mmCIF file of C-alpha atoms and ligand atoms in Angstrom:
data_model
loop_
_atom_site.group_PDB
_atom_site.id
_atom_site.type_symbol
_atom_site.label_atom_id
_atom_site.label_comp_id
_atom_site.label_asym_id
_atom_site.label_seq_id
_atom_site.Cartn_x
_atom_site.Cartn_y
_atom_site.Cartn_z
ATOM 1 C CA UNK A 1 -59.849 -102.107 297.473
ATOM 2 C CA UNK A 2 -61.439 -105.098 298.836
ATOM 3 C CA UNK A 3 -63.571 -107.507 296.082
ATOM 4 C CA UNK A 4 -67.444 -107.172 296.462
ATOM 5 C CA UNK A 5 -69.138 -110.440 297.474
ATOM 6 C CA UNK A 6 -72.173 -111.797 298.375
ATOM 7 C CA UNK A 7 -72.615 -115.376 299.392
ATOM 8 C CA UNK A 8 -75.704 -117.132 300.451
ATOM 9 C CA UNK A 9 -75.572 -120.280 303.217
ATOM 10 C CA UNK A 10 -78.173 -122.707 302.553
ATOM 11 C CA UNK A 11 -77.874 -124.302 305.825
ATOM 12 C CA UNK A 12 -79.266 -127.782 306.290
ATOM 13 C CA UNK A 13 -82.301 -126.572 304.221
ATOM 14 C CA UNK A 14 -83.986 -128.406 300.649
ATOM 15 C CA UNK A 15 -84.471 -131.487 299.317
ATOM 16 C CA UNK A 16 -83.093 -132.194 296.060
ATOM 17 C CA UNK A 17 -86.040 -131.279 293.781
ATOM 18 C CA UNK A 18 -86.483 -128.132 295.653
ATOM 19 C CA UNK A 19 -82.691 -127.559 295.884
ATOM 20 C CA UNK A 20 -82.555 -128.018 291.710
ATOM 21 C CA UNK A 21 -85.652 -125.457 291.816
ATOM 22 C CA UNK A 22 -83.793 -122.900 293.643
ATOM 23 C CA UNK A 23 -81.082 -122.722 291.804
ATOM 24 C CA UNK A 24 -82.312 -122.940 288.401
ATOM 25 C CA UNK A 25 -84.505 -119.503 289.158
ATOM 26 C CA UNK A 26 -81.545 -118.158 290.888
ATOM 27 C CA UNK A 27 -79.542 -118.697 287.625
ATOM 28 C CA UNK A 28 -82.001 -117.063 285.634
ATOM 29 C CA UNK A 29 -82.516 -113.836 288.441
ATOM 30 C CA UNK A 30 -78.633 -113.610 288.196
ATOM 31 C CA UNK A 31 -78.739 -113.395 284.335
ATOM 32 C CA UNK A 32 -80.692 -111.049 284.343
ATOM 33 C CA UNK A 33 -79.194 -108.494 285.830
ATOM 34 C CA UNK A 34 -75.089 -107.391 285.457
ATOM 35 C CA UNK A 35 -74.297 -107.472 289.150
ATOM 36 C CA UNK A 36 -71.391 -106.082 290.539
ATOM 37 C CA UNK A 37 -69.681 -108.463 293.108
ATOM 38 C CA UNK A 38 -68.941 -111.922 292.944
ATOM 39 C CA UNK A 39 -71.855 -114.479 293.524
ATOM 40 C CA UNK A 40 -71.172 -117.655 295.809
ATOM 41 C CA UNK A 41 -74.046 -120.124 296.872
ATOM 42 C CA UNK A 42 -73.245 -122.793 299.514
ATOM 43 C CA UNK A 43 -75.711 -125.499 299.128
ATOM 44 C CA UNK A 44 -75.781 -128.654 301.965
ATOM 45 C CA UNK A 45 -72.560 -130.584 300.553
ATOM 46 C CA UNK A 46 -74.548 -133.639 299.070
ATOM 47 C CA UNK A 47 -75.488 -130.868 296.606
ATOM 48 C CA UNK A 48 -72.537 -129.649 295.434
ATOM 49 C CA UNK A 49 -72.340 -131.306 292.474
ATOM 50 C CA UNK A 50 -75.871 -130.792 291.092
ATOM 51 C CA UNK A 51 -75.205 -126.735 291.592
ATOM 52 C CA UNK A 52 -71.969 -126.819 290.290
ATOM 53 C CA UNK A 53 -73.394 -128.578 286.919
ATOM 54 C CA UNK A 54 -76.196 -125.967 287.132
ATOM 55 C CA UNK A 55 -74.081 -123.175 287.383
ATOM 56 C CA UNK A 56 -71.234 -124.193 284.858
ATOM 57 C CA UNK A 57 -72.427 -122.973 282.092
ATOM 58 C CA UNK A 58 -73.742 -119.337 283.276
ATOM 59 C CA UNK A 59 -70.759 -118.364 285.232
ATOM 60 C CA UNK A 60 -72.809 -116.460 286.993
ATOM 61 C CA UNK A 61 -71.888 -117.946 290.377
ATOM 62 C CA UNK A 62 -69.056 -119.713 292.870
ATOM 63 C CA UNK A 63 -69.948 -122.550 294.664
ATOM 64 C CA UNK A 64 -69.268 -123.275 298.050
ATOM 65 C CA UNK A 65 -69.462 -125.660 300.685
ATOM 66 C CA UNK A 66 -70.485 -124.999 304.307
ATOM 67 C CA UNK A 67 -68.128 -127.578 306.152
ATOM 68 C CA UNK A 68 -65.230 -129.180 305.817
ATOM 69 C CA UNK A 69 -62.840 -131.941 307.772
ATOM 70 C CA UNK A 70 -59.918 -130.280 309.909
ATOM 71 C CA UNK A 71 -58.548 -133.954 308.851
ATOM 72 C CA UNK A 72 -56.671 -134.701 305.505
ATOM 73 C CA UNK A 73 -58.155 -138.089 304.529
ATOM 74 C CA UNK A 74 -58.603 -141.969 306.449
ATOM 75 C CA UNK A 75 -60.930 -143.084 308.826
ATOM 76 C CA UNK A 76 -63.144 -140.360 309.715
ATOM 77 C CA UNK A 77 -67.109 -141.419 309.292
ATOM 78 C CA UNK A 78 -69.225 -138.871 307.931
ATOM 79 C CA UNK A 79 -66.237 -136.160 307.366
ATOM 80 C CA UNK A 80 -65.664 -134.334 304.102
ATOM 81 C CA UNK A 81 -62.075 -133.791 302.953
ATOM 82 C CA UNK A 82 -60.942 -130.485 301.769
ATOM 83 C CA UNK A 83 -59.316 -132.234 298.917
ATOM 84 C CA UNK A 84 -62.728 -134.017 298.278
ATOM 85 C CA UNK A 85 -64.390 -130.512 297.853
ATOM 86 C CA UNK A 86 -61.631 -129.164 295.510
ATOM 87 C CA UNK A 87 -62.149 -132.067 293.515
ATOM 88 C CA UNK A 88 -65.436 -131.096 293.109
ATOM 89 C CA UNK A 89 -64.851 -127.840 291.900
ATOM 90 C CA UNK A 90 -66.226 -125.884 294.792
ATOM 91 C CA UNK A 91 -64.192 -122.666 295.354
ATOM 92 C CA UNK A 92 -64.983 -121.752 298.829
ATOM 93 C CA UNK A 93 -65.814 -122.860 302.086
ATOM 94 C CA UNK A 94 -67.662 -121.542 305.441
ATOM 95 C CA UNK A 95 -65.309 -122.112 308.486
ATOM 96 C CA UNK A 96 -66.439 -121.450 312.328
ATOM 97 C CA UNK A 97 -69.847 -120.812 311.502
ATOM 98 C CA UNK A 98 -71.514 -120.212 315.080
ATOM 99 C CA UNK A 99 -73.673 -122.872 314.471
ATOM 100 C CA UNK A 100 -70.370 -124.996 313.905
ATOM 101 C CA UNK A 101 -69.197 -123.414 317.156
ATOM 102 C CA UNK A 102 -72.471 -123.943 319.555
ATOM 103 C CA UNK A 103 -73.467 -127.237 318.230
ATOM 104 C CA UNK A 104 -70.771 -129.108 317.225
ATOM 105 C CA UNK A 105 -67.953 -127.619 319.383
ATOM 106 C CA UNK A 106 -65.971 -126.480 316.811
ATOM 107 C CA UNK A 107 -62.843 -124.320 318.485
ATOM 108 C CA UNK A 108 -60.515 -121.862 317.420
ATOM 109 C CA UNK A 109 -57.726 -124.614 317.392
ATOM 110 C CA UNK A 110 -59.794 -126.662 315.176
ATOM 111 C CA UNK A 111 -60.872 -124.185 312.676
ATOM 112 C CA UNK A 112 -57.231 -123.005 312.392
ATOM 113 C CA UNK A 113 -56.682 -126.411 310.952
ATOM 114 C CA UNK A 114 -59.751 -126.192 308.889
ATOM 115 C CA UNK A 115 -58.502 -123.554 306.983
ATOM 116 C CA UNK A 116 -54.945 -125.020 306.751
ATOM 117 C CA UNK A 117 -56.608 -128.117 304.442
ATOM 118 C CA UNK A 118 -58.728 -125.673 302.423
ATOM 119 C CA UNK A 119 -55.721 -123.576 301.694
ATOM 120 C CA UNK A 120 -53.684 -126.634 300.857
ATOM 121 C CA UNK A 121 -55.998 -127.187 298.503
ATOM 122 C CA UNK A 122 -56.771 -123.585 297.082
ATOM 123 C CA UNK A 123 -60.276 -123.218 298.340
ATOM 124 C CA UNK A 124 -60.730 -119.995 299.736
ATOM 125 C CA UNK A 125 -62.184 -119.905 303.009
ATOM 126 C CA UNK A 126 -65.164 -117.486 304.790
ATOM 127 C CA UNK A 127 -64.146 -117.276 308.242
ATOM 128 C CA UNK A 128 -66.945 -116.611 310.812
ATOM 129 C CA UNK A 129 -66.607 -114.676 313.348
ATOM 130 C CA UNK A 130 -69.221 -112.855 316.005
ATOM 131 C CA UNK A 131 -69.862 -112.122 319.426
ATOM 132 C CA UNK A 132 -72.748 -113.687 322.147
ATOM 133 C CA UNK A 133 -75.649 -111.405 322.802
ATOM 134 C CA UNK A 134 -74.237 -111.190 326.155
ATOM 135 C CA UNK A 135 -70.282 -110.371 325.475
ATOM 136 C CA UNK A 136 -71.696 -107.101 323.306
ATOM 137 C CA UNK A 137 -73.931 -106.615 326.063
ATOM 138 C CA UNK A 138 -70.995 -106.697 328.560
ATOM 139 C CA UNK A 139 -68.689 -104.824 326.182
ATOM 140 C CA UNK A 140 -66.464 -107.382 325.172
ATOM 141 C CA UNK A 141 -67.543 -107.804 321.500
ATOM 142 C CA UNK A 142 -63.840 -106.728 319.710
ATOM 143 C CA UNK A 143 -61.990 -108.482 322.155
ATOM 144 C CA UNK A 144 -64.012 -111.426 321.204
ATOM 145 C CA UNK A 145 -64.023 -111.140 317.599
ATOM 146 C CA UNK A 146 -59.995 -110.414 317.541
ATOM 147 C CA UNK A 147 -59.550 -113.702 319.483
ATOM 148 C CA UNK A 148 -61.232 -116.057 317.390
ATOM 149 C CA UNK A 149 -59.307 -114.447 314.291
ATOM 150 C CA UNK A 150 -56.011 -114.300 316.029
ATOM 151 C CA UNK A 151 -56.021 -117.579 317.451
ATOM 152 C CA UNK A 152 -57.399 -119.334 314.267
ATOM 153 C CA UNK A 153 -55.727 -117.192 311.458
ATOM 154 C CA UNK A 154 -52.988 -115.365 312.882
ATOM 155 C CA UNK A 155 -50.326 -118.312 312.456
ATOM 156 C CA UNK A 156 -50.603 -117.953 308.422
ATOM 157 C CA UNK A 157 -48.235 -115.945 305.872
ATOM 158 C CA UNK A 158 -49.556 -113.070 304.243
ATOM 159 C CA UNK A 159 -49.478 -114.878 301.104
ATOM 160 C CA UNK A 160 -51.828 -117.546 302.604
ATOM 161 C CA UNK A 161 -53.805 -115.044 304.458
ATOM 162 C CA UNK A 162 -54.704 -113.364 300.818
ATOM 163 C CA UNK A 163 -56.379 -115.773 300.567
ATOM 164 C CA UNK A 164 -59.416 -115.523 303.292
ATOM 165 C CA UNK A 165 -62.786 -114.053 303.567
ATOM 166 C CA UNK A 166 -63.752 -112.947 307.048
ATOM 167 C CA UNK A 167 -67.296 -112.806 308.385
ATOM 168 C CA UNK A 168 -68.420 -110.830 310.847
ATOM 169 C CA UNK A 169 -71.901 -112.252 311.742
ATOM 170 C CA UNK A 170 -72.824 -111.112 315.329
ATOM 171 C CA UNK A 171 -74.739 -114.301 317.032
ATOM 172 C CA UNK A 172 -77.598 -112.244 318.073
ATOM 173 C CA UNK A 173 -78.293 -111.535 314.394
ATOM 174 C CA UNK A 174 -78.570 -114.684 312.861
ATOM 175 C CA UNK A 175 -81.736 -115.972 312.396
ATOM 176 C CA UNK A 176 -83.446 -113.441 314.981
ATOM 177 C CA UNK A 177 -84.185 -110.890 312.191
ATOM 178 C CA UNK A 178 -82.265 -108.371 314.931
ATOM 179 C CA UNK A 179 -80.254 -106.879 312.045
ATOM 180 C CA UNK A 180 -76.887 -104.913 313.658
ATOM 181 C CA UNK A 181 -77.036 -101.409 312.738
ATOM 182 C CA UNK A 182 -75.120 -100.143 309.772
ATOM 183 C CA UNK A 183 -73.388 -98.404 312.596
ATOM 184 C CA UNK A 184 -72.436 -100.926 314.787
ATOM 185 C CA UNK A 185 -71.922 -103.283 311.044
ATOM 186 C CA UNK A 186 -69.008 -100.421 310.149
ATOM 187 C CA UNK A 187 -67.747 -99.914 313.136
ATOM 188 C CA UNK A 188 -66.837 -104.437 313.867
ATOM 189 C CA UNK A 189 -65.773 -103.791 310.094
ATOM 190 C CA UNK A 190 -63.226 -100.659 310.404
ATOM 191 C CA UNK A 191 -61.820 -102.867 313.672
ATOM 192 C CA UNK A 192 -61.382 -105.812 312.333
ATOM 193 C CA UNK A 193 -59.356 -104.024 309.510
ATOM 194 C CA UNK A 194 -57.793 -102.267 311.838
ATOM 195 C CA UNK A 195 -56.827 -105.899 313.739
ATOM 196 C CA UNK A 196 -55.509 -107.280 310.399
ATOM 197 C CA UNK A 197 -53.544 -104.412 309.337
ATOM 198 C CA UNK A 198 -51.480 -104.438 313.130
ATOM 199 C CA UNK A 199 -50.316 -108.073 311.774
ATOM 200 C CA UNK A 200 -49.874 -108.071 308.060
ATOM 201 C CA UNK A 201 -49.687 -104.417 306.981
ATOM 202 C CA UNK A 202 -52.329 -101.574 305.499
ATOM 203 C CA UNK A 203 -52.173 -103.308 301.939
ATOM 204 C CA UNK A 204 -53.614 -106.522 302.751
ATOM 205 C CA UNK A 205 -55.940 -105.194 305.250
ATOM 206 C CA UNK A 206 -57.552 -103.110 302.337
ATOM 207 C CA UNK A 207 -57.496 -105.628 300.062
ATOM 208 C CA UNK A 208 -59.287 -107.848 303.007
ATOM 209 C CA UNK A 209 -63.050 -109.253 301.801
ATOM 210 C CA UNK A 210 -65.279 -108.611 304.884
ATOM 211 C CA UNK A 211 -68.788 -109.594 304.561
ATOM 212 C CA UNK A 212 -71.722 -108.856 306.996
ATOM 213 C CA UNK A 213 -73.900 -111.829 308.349
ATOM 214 C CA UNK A 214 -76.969 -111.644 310.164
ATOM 215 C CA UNK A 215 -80.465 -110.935 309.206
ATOM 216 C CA UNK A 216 -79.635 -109.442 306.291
ATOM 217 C CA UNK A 217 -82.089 -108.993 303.713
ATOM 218 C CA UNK A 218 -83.353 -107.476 300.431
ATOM 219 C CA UNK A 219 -84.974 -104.391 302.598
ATOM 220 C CA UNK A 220 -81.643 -103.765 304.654
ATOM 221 C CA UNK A 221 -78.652 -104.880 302.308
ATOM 222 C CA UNK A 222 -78.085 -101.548 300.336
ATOM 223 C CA UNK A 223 -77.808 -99.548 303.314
ATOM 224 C CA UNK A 224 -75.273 -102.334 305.351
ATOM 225 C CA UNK A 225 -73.397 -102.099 301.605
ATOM 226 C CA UNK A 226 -73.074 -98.295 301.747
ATOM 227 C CA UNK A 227 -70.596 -98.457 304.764
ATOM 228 C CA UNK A 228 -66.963 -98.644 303.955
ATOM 229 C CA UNK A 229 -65.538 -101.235 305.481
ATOM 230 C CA UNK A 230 -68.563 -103.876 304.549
ATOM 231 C CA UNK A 231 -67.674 -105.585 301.158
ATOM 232 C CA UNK A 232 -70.957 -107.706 301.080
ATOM 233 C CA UNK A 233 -72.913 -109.830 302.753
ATOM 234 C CA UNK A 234 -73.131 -113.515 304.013
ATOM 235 C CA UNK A 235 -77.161 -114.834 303.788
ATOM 236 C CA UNK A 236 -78.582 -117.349 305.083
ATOM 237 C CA UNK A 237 -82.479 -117.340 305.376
ATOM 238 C CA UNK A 238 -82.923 -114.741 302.621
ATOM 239 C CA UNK A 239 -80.699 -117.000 300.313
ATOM 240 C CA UNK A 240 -83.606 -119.476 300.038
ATOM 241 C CA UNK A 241 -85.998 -117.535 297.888
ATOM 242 C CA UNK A 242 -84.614 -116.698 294.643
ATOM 243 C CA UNK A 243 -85.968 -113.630 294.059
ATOM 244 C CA UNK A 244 -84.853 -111.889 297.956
ATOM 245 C CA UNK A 245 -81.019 -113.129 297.124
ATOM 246 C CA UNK A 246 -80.684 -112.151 293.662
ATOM 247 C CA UNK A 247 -82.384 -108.140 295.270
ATOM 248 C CA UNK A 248 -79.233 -108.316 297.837
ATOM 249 C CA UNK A 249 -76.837 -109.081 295.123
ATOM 250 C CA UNK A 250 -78.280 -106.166 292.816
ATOM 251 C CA UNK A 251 -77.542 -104.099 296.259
ATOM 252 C CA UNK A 252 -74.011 -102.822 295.563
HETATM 253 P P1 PGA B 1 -79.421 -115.274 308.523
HETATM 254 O O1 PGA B 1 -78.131 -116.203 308.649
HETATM 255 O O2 PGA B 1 -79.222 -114.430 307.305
HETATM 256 O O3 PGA B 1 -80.571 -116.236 308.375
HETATM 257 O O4 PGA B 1 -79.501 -114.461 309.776
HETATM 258 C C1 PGA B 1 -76.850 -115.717 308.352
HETATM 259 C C2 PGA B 1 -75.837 -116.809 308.518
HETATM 260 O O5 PGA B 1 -76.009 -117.620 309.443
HETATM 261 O O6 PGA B 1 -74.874 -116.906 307.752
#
């Protein structure tokens, strides 16, 4: 059985004050409740460290970062190093986020390398993965979707590949409040399964975390939970209001 999860993506969202804000009410949501999957928030990276302190003493959440350099360390302006991040304390990290992919270029190749650094240094990456409106529309969603996890994950150990959270998050959903269908939700889900089990075997397929991403809210995330083959959820515009992301965790 796969571990529950649900992680929220801040995106480049909140200044400090209001970034300190969030979390502290998101602590105190969380404690209020027992939930029942693990909790991860991935706050813009200059924030790391503030949520992290918050968060210390409550347990009551991972942190995560939404980024990370394909590069070990050196000359690289502006990059963050995966050892930099586990230095930090941050447990996971968003990789191939189609907003990575569409504005910054980010390629399979690349993000293969991504997630070699943030294994090296036992973070545990979310790997995105989702089709264009227009390759579902054309039919081609699961070729698409077993591509970019082939070509960017397929080259790793079972061991290593333990270690990764996929997530489906079809383009068309993010942002557009066009939620997919718990249908269409289980039926990516059960393939992409399907996809890991052909490589490395029915065990770690099962044991596989694979979170849903799109438009997912406090009004749709109990239903998307109910399927089989979704172990949770990755949020991004619902994760800004305390209140809506703590409801979505209290979903399972
Ligand atoms: P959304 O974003 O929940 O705002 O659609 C999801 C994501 O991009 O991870």
């Amino acid at each position: 059985m796969a571990n529950k999860m649900v992680a929220g993506n801040w995106k480049m969202n909140k200044t400090f004050q209001e970034a300190e804000e969030l979390i502290s009410e998101l602590i105190e949501e969380l404690e209020k409740s027992e939930h029942k999957c693990e909790v991860v928030v991935c706050p813009p990276a200059l924030y790391l460290e503030m949520t992290s302190d918050y968060s210390s003493d409550s347990g009551v959440m991972k942190i995560g970062a939404q980024n990370v350099s394909e590069y070990e360390k050196g000359a690289y302006t502006g990059e963050i190093a995966a050892g930099m991040l586990a230095s930090m304390n941050v447990d996971y990290c968003i990789v191939g986020h189609s907003e990575r992919r569409k504005y910054f270029g980010e390629t399979n190749k690349q993000l293969a390398l991504k997630v070699e650094r943030l294994l090296e240094n036992a973070i545990r990456p979310i790997f995105c993965c989702g089709e264009l409106l227009e390759e579902r529309e054309a039919g081609n969603h699961f070729l698409v979707v077993e591509k970019q996890i082939e070509e960017a994950l397929f080259h790793f150990g079972s061991d290593e590949f333990m270690n990764i959270i996929i997530a489906y998050e079809p383009v068309w959903a993010i942002g557009t409040g066009k939620t997919a269908t718990p249908d269409q939700a289980q039926e990516m889900h059960a393939f992409i399964r399907r996809v890991i089990s052909n490589k490395y075997g029915n065990e770690v397929a099962e044991a596989t975390t694979i979170l849903y991403g799109g438009s997912c809210n406090a009004q749709n995330a109990k239903e998307l939970f109910s399927n089989p083959d979704v172990d949770g959820g990755l949020i991004g515009g619902a994760s800004l209001k305390a209140k809506d992301f703590a409801a979505i965790v209290n979903s399972f």
